[in-house]
Amino acid sequence: MSTASPTTDGGEDPAALPGRRFEPDLRSMTRINLRPIASPMPLGFFTIAIASVMTGCLQLGIFGEEARTAVAFTVLPAFVLQLLVSVLAFGARDVIAATLMAVFAGSWLPYSLIMLSGAADGLKVLGVFNLALLCFGALMSAVTRPKRALWLVIAVSLPRWAATGLAGITGAEWLTRTSGALGLVVALVAMYTAFALMLEDMRSEQVLPIGRSGPAHLAVEGDLAVQLRNLERQAGVRRTL
């Protein structure tokens, strides 16, 4: 049994008209493959914790000024590790976590290079840089509330970025000490979050409270149909970003 090809008003086959191209409907032949990966977020949070401890100890005076170079060398790997976490998070279709980790990675690199090089007015430049991070963090905190673990790390990072920025611009010693103390608070929160996520991954259930809500809660507690909802509109599947 054959079917007639659609024709134009003039009785001609549209596929035969010059300059016209008709493609078949490929939806029934299209397959979207998903590749599960291990969550990179514990690595990202542990990296934040360790780097924050090192920089916080320097700001508190636990390390002397002569230890700046050594601290810069210990913080430098944080750039590589968090950049790796960001790339994996993009592959896992989590743009919020990927963006946050990429910016954190970008914050460790200039800090390390300025500390290593001893560039003129380096602390003042880092002060302005941290105030820019403060603006970024304020915007990120507005969209990460359902992902309470990320939101909490950002929330405790905001006052530290503010104190570090003002300390670099003004040179006030008390602001530097305050920033160092806040850095240890950031480390504690990030370490708790990393540990909670690792326990959750190992036992396939929430052990320590993380506070997910909304879409973040459904992403863990929902079924596969929830995960695939609107997949055709996500980056990497749709034609344009």
Coordinates of N, CA, C and O in Angstrom, one line a residue, residues 52-200:
S52 N 40.7 27.3 52.9 CA 40.2 28.3 53.9 C 41.0 28.2 55.2 O 41.2 29.3 55.8
V53 N 41.3 27.0 55.6 CA 42.1 26.9 56.8 C 43.5 27.5 56.7 O 44.0 28.2 57.5
M54 N 44.1 27.2 55.5 CA 45.5 27.8 55.3 C 45.5 29.3 55.2 O 46.3 30.0 55.9
T55 N 44.5 29.9 54.5 CA 44.5 31.3 54.3 C 44.1 32.0 55.7 O 44.5 33.0 56.0
G56 N 43.1 31.3 56.3 CA 42.7 31.9 57.6 C 43.8 31.9 58.7 O 43.9 32.9 59.4
C57 N 44.6 30.8 58.7 CA 45.7 30.8 59.7 C 46.7 31.9 59.4 O 47.3 32.5 60.3
L58 N 46.9 32.2 58.1 CA 47.8 33.3 57.7 C 47.3 34.6 58.2 O 48.0 35.5 58.7
Q59 N 46.0 34.8 58.0 CA 45.4 36.1 58.4 C 45.3 36.3 59.9 O 45.4 37.4 60.4
L60 N 45.2 35.2 60.6 CA 45.1 35.3 62.1 C 46.5 35.4 62.7 O 46.6 35.7 63.9
G61 N 47.5 35.3 61.9 CA 48.9 35.5 62.5 C 49.4 34.2 63.0 O 50.5 34.2 63.6
I62 N 48.7 33.0 62.8 CA 49.3 31.8 63.3 C 50.5 31.4 62.5 O 51.5 30.9 63.0
F63 N 50.5 31.8 61.2 CA 51.7 31.7 60.4 C 52.3 33.2 60.3 O 51.5 34.1 60.2
G64 N 53.6 33.3 60.3 CA 54.2 34.6 60.1 C 54.2 35.1 58.7 O 53.8 34.3 57.8
E65 N 54.6 36.3 58.5 CA 54.5 36.9 57.1 C 55.5 36.1 56.2 O 55.2 36.1 55.0
E66 N 56.5 35.6 56.7 CA 57.5 34.8 55.9 C 56.9 33.5 55.3 O 57.4 32.9 54.5
A67 N 55.7 33.2 55.9 CA 55.0 31.9 55.4 C 54.1 32.1 54.2 O 53.4 31.2 53.8
R68 N 54.1 33.4 53.7 CA 53.1 33.7 52.6 C 53.4 32.8 51.4 O 52.4 32.3 50.8
T69 N 54.6 32.6 51.0 CA 54.9 31.8 49.9 C 54.5 30.4 50.1 O 53.9 29.7 49.2
A70 N 54.8 29.8 51.2 CA 54.4 28.4 51.5 C 52.9 28.3 51.5 O 52.4 27.3 50.9
V71 N 52.2 29.2 52.0 CA 50.7 29.1 52.0 C 50.2 29.2 50.6 O 49.3 28.5 50.2
A72 N 50.8 30.1 49.8 CA 50.4 30.2 48.4 C 50.6 28.9 47.6 O 49.7 28.5 46.8
F73 N 51.7 28.2 47.9 CA 51.9 26.9 47.2 C 50.9 25.9 47.7 O 50.5 25.0 46.9
T74 N 50.5 25.9 49.0 CA 49.5 24.9 49.4 C 48.1 25.2 48.9 O 47.3 24.3 48.8
V75 N 47.8 26.5 48.6 CA 46.5 26.9 48.1 C 46.4 26.7 46.6 O 45.3 26.4 46.1
L76 N 47.5 26.8 45.9 CA 47.4 26.7 44.5 C 46.7 25.4 43.9 O 46.0 25.5 43.0
P77 N 47.0 24.2 44.5 CA 46.3 23.1 44.0 C 44.7 23.2 44.1 O 44.0 22.4 43.4
A78 N 44.2 24.0 45.0 CA 42.8 24.2 45.1 C 42.2 24.7 43.8 O 41.0 24.3 43.4
F79 N 42.9 25.5 43.0 CA 42.5 25.9 41.7 C 42.2 24.8 40.8 O 41.2 24.7 40.2
V80 N 43.2 23.8 40.7 CA 43.0 22.7 39.8 C 41.9 21.8 40.2 O 41.1 21.4 39.4
L81 N 41.8 21.5 41.5 CA 40.8 20.6 42.0 C 39.4 21.1 41.8 O 38.5 20.4 41.4
Q82 N 39.2 22.4 42.1 CA 37.9 22.9 42.0 C 37.5 23.2 40.6 O 36.3 23.1 40.2
L83 N 38.5 23.4 39.7 CA 38.2 23.5 38.3 C 37.7 22.1 37.8 O 36.8 22.0 37.0
L84 N 38.3 21.1 38.2 CA 37.9 19.7 37.9 C 36.5 19.5 38.4 O 35.7 18.9 37.6
V85 N 36.2 19.9 39.6 CA 34.8 19.7 40.1 C 33.8 20.4 39.3 O 32.7 19.9 39.0
S86 N 34.2 21.6 38.8 CA 33.3 22.4 38.0 C 33.0 21.7 36.7 O 31.8 21.7 36.2
V87 N 34.0 21.2 36.0 CA 33.8 20.5 34.8 C 32.9 19.3 34.9 O 32.0 19.1 34.1
L88 N 33.1 18.5 36.0 CA 32.3 17.4 36.2 C 30.9 17.8 36.6 O 29.9 17.1 36.2
A89 N 30.7 18.9 37.3 CA 29.4 19.3 37.6 C 28.6 19.8 36.4 O 27.4 19.6 36.3
F90 N 29.3 20.5 35.5 CA 28.7 20.8 34.2 C 28.2 19.6 33.4 O 27.1 19.5 32.9
G91 N 29.1 18.5 33.5 CA 28.7 17.3 32.8 C 27.5 16.6 33.5 O 26.8 15.8 32.9
A92 N 27.3 16.9 34.8 CA 26.2 16.3 35.5 C 25.0 17.2 35.4 O 24.0 16.9 36.1
R93 N 25.0 18.2 34.6 CA 23.9 19.1 34.3 C 23.5 19.9 35.6 O 22.3 20.3 35.7
D94 N 24.4 20.3 36.4 CA 24.2 21.1 37.6 C 24.9 22.4 37.4 O 26.0 22.6 37.8
V95 N 24.2 23.4 36.7 CA 24.9 24.6 36.4 C 25.2 25.5 37.6 O 26.2 26.2 37.6
I96 N 24.4 25.4 38.6 CA 24.6 26.2 39.8 C 25.8 25.8 40.6 O 26.7 26.6 40.9
A97 N 25.9 24.5 40.8 CA 27.1 23.9 41.5 C 28.4 24.1 40.6 O 29.4 24.5 41.1
A98 N 28.3 23.9 39.3 CA 29.4 24.1 38.4 C 29.9 25.6 38.4 O 31.1 25.8 38.5
T99 N 29.0 26.5 38.4 CA 29.3 27.9 38.4 C 30.0 28.3 39.7 O 31.0 29.0 39.7
L100 N 29.4 27.9 40.8 CA 30.0 28.2 42.1 C 31.4 27.7 42.2 O 32.3 28.4 42.6
M101 N 31.6 26.4 41.9 CA 33.0 25.8 42.0 C 34.0 26.4 41.0 O 35.1 26.6 41.4
A102 N 33.5 26.8 39.9 CA 34.4 27.5 38.9 C 34.9 28.8 39.5 O 36.1 29.2 39.3
V103 N 34.0 29.6 40.1 CA 34.3 30.9 40.6 C 35.3 30.7 41.8 O 36.2 31.5 42.0
F104 N 35.0 29.7 42.7 CA 35.9 29.4 43.8 C 37.3 29.1 43.2 O 38.3 29.5 43.8
A105 N 37.3 28.3 42.2 CA 38.6 27.9 41.6 C 39.3 29.2 41.1 O 40.5 29.3 41.3
G106 N 38.6 30.1 40.5 CA 39.1 31.3 40.0 C 39.6 32.2 41.1 O 40.4 33.1 40.8
S107 N 39.1 32.1 42.3 CA 39.5 32.9 43.4 C 40.8 32.5 44.0 O 41.6 33.3 44.5
W108 N 41.1 31.2 43.9 CA 42.4 30.7 44.5 C 43.6 31.0 43.6 O 44.7 31.2 44.2
L109 N 43.4 31.0 42.3 CA 44.5 31.2 41.4 C 45.1 32.6 41.6 O 46.3 32.7 41.8
P110 N 44.4 33.7 41.5 CA 45.0 35.0 41.7 C 45.6 35.2 43.0 O 46.6 35.9 43.2
Y111 N 44.9 34.7 44.1 CA 45.5 34.8 45.4 C 46.9 34.2 45.5 O 47.8 34.8 46.0
S112 N 47.0 32.9 44.9 CA 48.3 32.2 45.0 C 49.3 33.0 44.2 O 50.5 33.1 44.6
L113 N 49.0 33.4 43.0 CA 50.0 34.1 42.1 C 50.4 35.4 42.7 O 51.6 35.8 42.7
I114 N 49.5 36.2 43.3 CA 49.9 37.5 43.9 C 50.8 37.2 45.2 O 51.8 37.9 45.4
M115 N 50.4 36.2 46.0 CA 51.2 35.9 47.1 C 52.6 35.4 46.7 O 53.6 35.8 47.4
L116 N 52.7 34.7 45.7 CA 54.0 34.2 45.2 C 54.8 35.2 44.6 O 56.1 35.3 44.8
S117 N 54.2 36.1 43.8 CA 55.0 37.2 43.1 C 55.3 38.4 44.0 O 56.2 39.1 43.7
G118 N 54.5 38.6 45.0 CA 54.7 39.8 45.8 C 54.5 41.1 45.0 O 55.1 42.1 45.2
A119 N 53.5 41.0 44.1 CA 53.2 42.2 43.2 C 52.8 43.4 44.0 O 52.2 43.3 45.1
A120 N 53.2 44.6 43.5 CA 52.9 45.8 44.2 C 51.4 46.0 44.3 O 50.6 45.7 43.4
D121 N 51.0 46.5 45.5 CA 49.6 46.7 45.8 C 48.7 45.5 45.6 O 47.5 45.5 45.3
G122 N 49.4 44.3 45.8 CA 48.7 43.1 45.6 C 47.5 42.9 46.6 O 46.4 42.4 46.2
L123 N 47.7 43.3 47.8 CA 46.6 43.1 48.8 C 45.4 44.0 48.5 O 44.3 43.6 48.7
K124 N 45.7 45.2 48.0 CA 44.6 46.1 47.6 C 43.9 45.6 46.4 O 42.6 45.7 46.4
V125 N 44.6 45.0 45.5 CA 43.9 44.4 44.3 C 43.1 43.2 44.7 O 41.9 43.1 44.3
L126 N 43.6 42.4 45.6 CA 42.8 41.3 46.1 C 41.6 41.8 46.9 O 40.6 41.1 46.9
G127 N 41.7 42.9 47.6 CA 40.6 43.5 48.3 C 39.5 43.8 47.4 O 38.3 43.5 47.6
V128 N 39.8 44.5 46.3 CA 38.7 44.8 45.3 C 38.2 43.5 44.7 O 37.0 43.4 44.4
F129 N 39.0 42.5 44.4 CA 38.6 41.3 43.9 C 37.6 40.6 44.8 O 36.6 40.0 44.4
N130 N 37.9 40.6 46.1 CA 37.0 40.0 47.1 C 35.7 40.7 47.2 O 34.6 40.1 47.4
L131 N 35.7 42.0 47.0 CA 34.4 42.7 47.0 C 33.6 42.3 45.7 O 32.3 42.3 45.8
A132 N 34.3 42.1 44.6 CA 33.6 41.6 43.4 C 33.0 40.2 43.7 O 31.8 39.9 43.3
L133 N 33.7 39.4 44.4 CA 33.2 38.0 44.8 C 32.0 38.2 45.7 O 31.1 37.4 45.6
L134 N 32.0 39.2 46.5 CA 30.9 39.5 47.4 C 29.6 39.7 46.6 O 28.5 39.2 46.9
C135 N 29.7 40.5 45.5 CA 28.6 40.7 44.7 C 28.1 39.5 44.0 O 26.9 39.2 43.9
F136 N 29.1 38.7 43.5 CA 28.7 37.4 42.9 C 28.0 36.5 43.9 O 27.0 35.9 43.6
G137 N 28.5 36.4 45.1 CA 27.9 35.5 46.1 C 26.5 36.0 46.5 O 25.7 35.1 46.8
A138 N 26.3 37.3 46.6 CA 24.9 37.8 46.9 C 23.9 37.3 45.8 O 22.8 36.9 46.1
L139 N 24.3 37.4 44.6 CA 23.5 36.9 43.5 C 23.3 35.4 43.5 O 22.1 34.9 43.3
M140 N 24.3 34.7 43.8 CA 24.2 33.2 43.9 C 23.3 32.8 45.0 O 22.6 31.8 44.9
S141 N 23.4 33.5 46.1 CA 22.6 33.1 47.3 C 21.1 33.2 47.0 O 20.3 32.5 47.7
A142 N 20.8 34.0 46.1 CA 19.3 34.2 45.7 C 18.8 33.0 45.0 O 17.6 32.8 44.9
V143 N 19.6 32.2 44.3 CA 19.1 31.1 43.5 C 19.5 29.7 44.0 O 19.1 28.7 43.5
T144 N 20.3 29.7 45.1 CA 20.7 28.4 45.6 C 20.0 28.0 46.9 O 20.4 26.9 47.5
R145 N 19.0 28.7 47.3 CA 18.3 28.3 48.6 C 17.8 26.9 48.6 O 17.9 26.2 49.6
P146 N 17.2 26.4 47.5 CA 16.7 25.0 47.5 C 17.9 24.0 47.8 O 17.7 22.9 48.3
K147 N 19.1 24.4 47.3 CA 20.3 23.5 47.5 C 21.0 24.1 48.8 O 22.0 24.8 48.7
R148 N 20.4 23.7 49.9 CA 20.8 24.4 51.2 C 22.3 24.2 51.5 O 22.9 25.1 52.1
A149 N 22.9 23.1 51.1 CA 24.3 23.0 51.4 C 25.2 24.0 50.7 O 26.0 24.7 51.3
L150 N 24.9 24.2 49.4 CA 25.6 25.3 48.6 C 25.3 26.7 49.2 O 26.1 27.5 49.4
W151 N 24.0 26.9 49.5 CA 23.6 28.2 50.1 C 24.3 28.5 51.4 O 24.7 29.6 51.6
L152 N 24.4 27.5 52.2 CA 25.1 27.7 53.5 C 26.5 28.1 53.4 O 27.1 29.0 54.1
V153 N 27.2 27.4 52.5 CA 28.6 27.7 52.2 C 28.8 29.1 51.7 O 29.7 29.9 52.1
I154 N 27.9 29.5 50.8 CA 27.9 30.9 50.3 C 27.6 31.9 51.4 O 28.2 33.0 51.5
A155 N 26.6 31.6 52.2 CA 26.2 32.5 53.3 C 27.3 32.8 54.2 O 27.4 33.9 54.7
V156 N 28.1 31.8 54.6 CA 29.2 32.1 55.5 C 30.4 32.7 54.7 O 31.3 33.3 55.4
S157 N 30.4 32.5 53.4 CA 31.5 33.1 52.6 C 31.3 34.6 52.4 O 32.3 35.3 52.3
L158 N 30.1 35.0 52.4 CA 29.8 36.4 52.1 C 30.5 37.4 53.1 O 31.2 38.3 52.7
P159 N 30.3 37.2 54.4 CA 31.0 38.1 55.3 C 32.5 38.0 55.3 O 33.2 39.0 55.5
R160 N 33.0 36.8 54.9 CA 34.5 36.7 54.8 C 35.0 37.5 53.6 O 36.0 38.2 53.7
W161 N 34.3 37.4 52.5 CA 34.7 38.2 51.3 C 34.6 39.7 51.6 O 35.5 40.4 51.2
A162 N 33.6 40.1 52.4 CA 33.5 41.5 52.7 C 34.6 41.9 53.6 O 35.2 43.0 53.4
A163 N 34.9 41.1 54.6 CA 36.0 41.5 55.5 C 37.4 41.5 54.8 O 38.2 42.4 55.0
T164 N 37.6 40.5 54.0 CA 38.9 40.4 53.2 C 39.0 41.6 52.3 O 40.1 42.2 52.1
G165 N 37.9 41.9 51.6 CA 37.9 43.0 50.7 C 38.2 44.4 51.4 O 39.1 45.1 50.9
L166 N 37.5 44.6 52.5 CA 37.8 45.9 53.2 C 39.1 45.9 53.8 O 39.8 47.0 53.9
A167 N 39.6 44.7 54.3 CA 41.0 44.7 54.9 C 42.0 45.0 53.9 O 43.0 45.7 54.2
G168 N 41.9 44.5 52.6 CA 42.8 44.8 51.6 C 42.9 46.2 51.2 O 43.9 46.8 50.9
I169 N 41.7 46.8 51.2 CA 41.6 48.2 50.7 C 42.1 49.2 51.8 O 42.8 50.2 51.6
T170 N 41.7 48.9 53.1 CA 42.0 49.9 54.2 C 43.3 49.5 54.9 O 43.9 50.4 55.5
G171 N 43.7 48.2 54.8 CA 44.8 47.8 55.6 C 44.6 47.6 57.1 O 45.5 47.5 57.8
A172 N 43.3 47.6 57.5 CA 43.0 47.5 58.9 C 43.3 46.1 59.4 O 42.8 45.1 58.8
E173 N 44.1 46.0 60.5 CA 44.5 44.8 61.0 C 43.4 44.0 61.6 O 43.3 42.7 61.4
W174 N 42.4 44.6 62.2 CA 41.3 43.9 62.9 C 40.4 43.3 61.8 O 39.8 42.2 62.1
L175 N 40.3 43.9 60.6 CA 39.5 43.3 59.6 C 40.2 42.0 59.0 O 39.6 41.1 58.7
T176 N 41.5 42.1 59.0 CA 42.3 40.9 58.5 C 42.1 39.7 59.5 O 41.9 38.6 59.1
R177 N 42.1 40.0 60.8 CA 41.9 39.0 61.8 C 40.5 38.4 61.7 O 40.2 37.2 61.8
T178 N 39.5 39.4 61.5 CA 38.1 38.9 61.4 C 38.0 38.0 60.2 O 37.3 37.0 60.2
S179 N 38.6 38.4 59.1 CA 38.5 37.6 57.9 C 39.1 36.2 58.1 O 38.6 35.2 57.7
G180 N 40.2 36.1 58.9 CA 40.8 34.8 59.2 C 39.9 34.0 60.0 O 39.8 32.8 59.8
A181 N 39.3 34.6 61.0 CA 38.3 33.8 61.8 C 37.1 33.3 61.0 O 36.7 32.2 61.2
L182 N 36.6 34.2 60.1 CA 35.5 33.7 59.3 C 36.0 32.6 58.3 O 35.1 31.8 57.9
G183 N 37.2 32.7 57.9 CA 37.7 31.6 57.1 C 37.7 30.2 57.7 O 37.3 29.2 57.1
L184 N 37.9 30.2 59.0 CA 37.8 28.9 59.8 C 36.3 28.5 59.9 O 36.0 27.3 59.8
V185 N 35.4 29.5 60.0 CA 34.0 29.1 60.0 C 33.6 28.5 58.6 O 32.9 27.5 58.6
V186 N 34.0 29.1 57.5 CA 33.8 28.6 56.2 C 34.3 27.2 56.1 O 33.6 26.3 55.5
A187 N 35.5 26.9 56.6 CA 36.1 25.6 56.6 C 35.2 24.6 57.3 O 35.0 23.5 56.8
L188 N 34.7 24.9 58.5 CA 33.9 24.0 59.3 C 32.6 23.7 58.5 O 32.2 22.5 58.4
V189 N 32.0 24.7 58.0 CA 30.7 24.5 57.2 C 31.0 23.6 56.0 O 30.2 22.7 55.7
A190 N 32.0 23.9 55.2 CA 32.3 23.2 54.0 C 32.7 21.7 54.3 O 32.3 20.8 53.6
M191 N 33.4 21.5 55.4 CA 33.8 20.2 55.8 C 32.6 19.3 56.2 O 32.5 18.1 55.9
Y192 N 31.7 19.9 57.0 CA 30.5 19.2 57.4 C 29.7 18.8 56.1 O 29.2 17.7 56.0
T193 N 29.5 19.8 55.2 CA 28.8 19.5 54.0 C 29.4 18.4 53.2 O 28.7 17.5 52.7
A194 N 30.7 18.4 53.0 CA 31.4 17.4 52.3 C 31.2 16.0 52.9 O 30.9 15.0 52.3
F195 N 31.4 16.0 54.3 CA 31.2 14.7 55.0 C 29.8 14.2 54.9 O 29.6 13.0 54.7
A196 N 28.8 15.1 55.0 CA 27.4 14.6 54.9 C 27.1 14.1 53.5 O 26.4 13.1 53.4
L197 N 27.6 14.7 52.5 CA 27.4 14.3 51.1 C 28.1 12.9 50.8 O 27.5 12.0 50.1
M198 N 29.2 12.7 51.4 CA 29.9 11.4 51.2 C 29.1 10.3 51.9 O 29.0 9.2 51.4
L199 N 28.7 10.6 53.2 CA 27.9 9.6 53.9 C 26.6 9.2 53.1 O 26.2 8.1 53.0
E200 N 26.0 10.3 52.5 CA 24.7 10.1 51.8 C 25.0 9.2 50.5 O 24.2 8.3 50.2

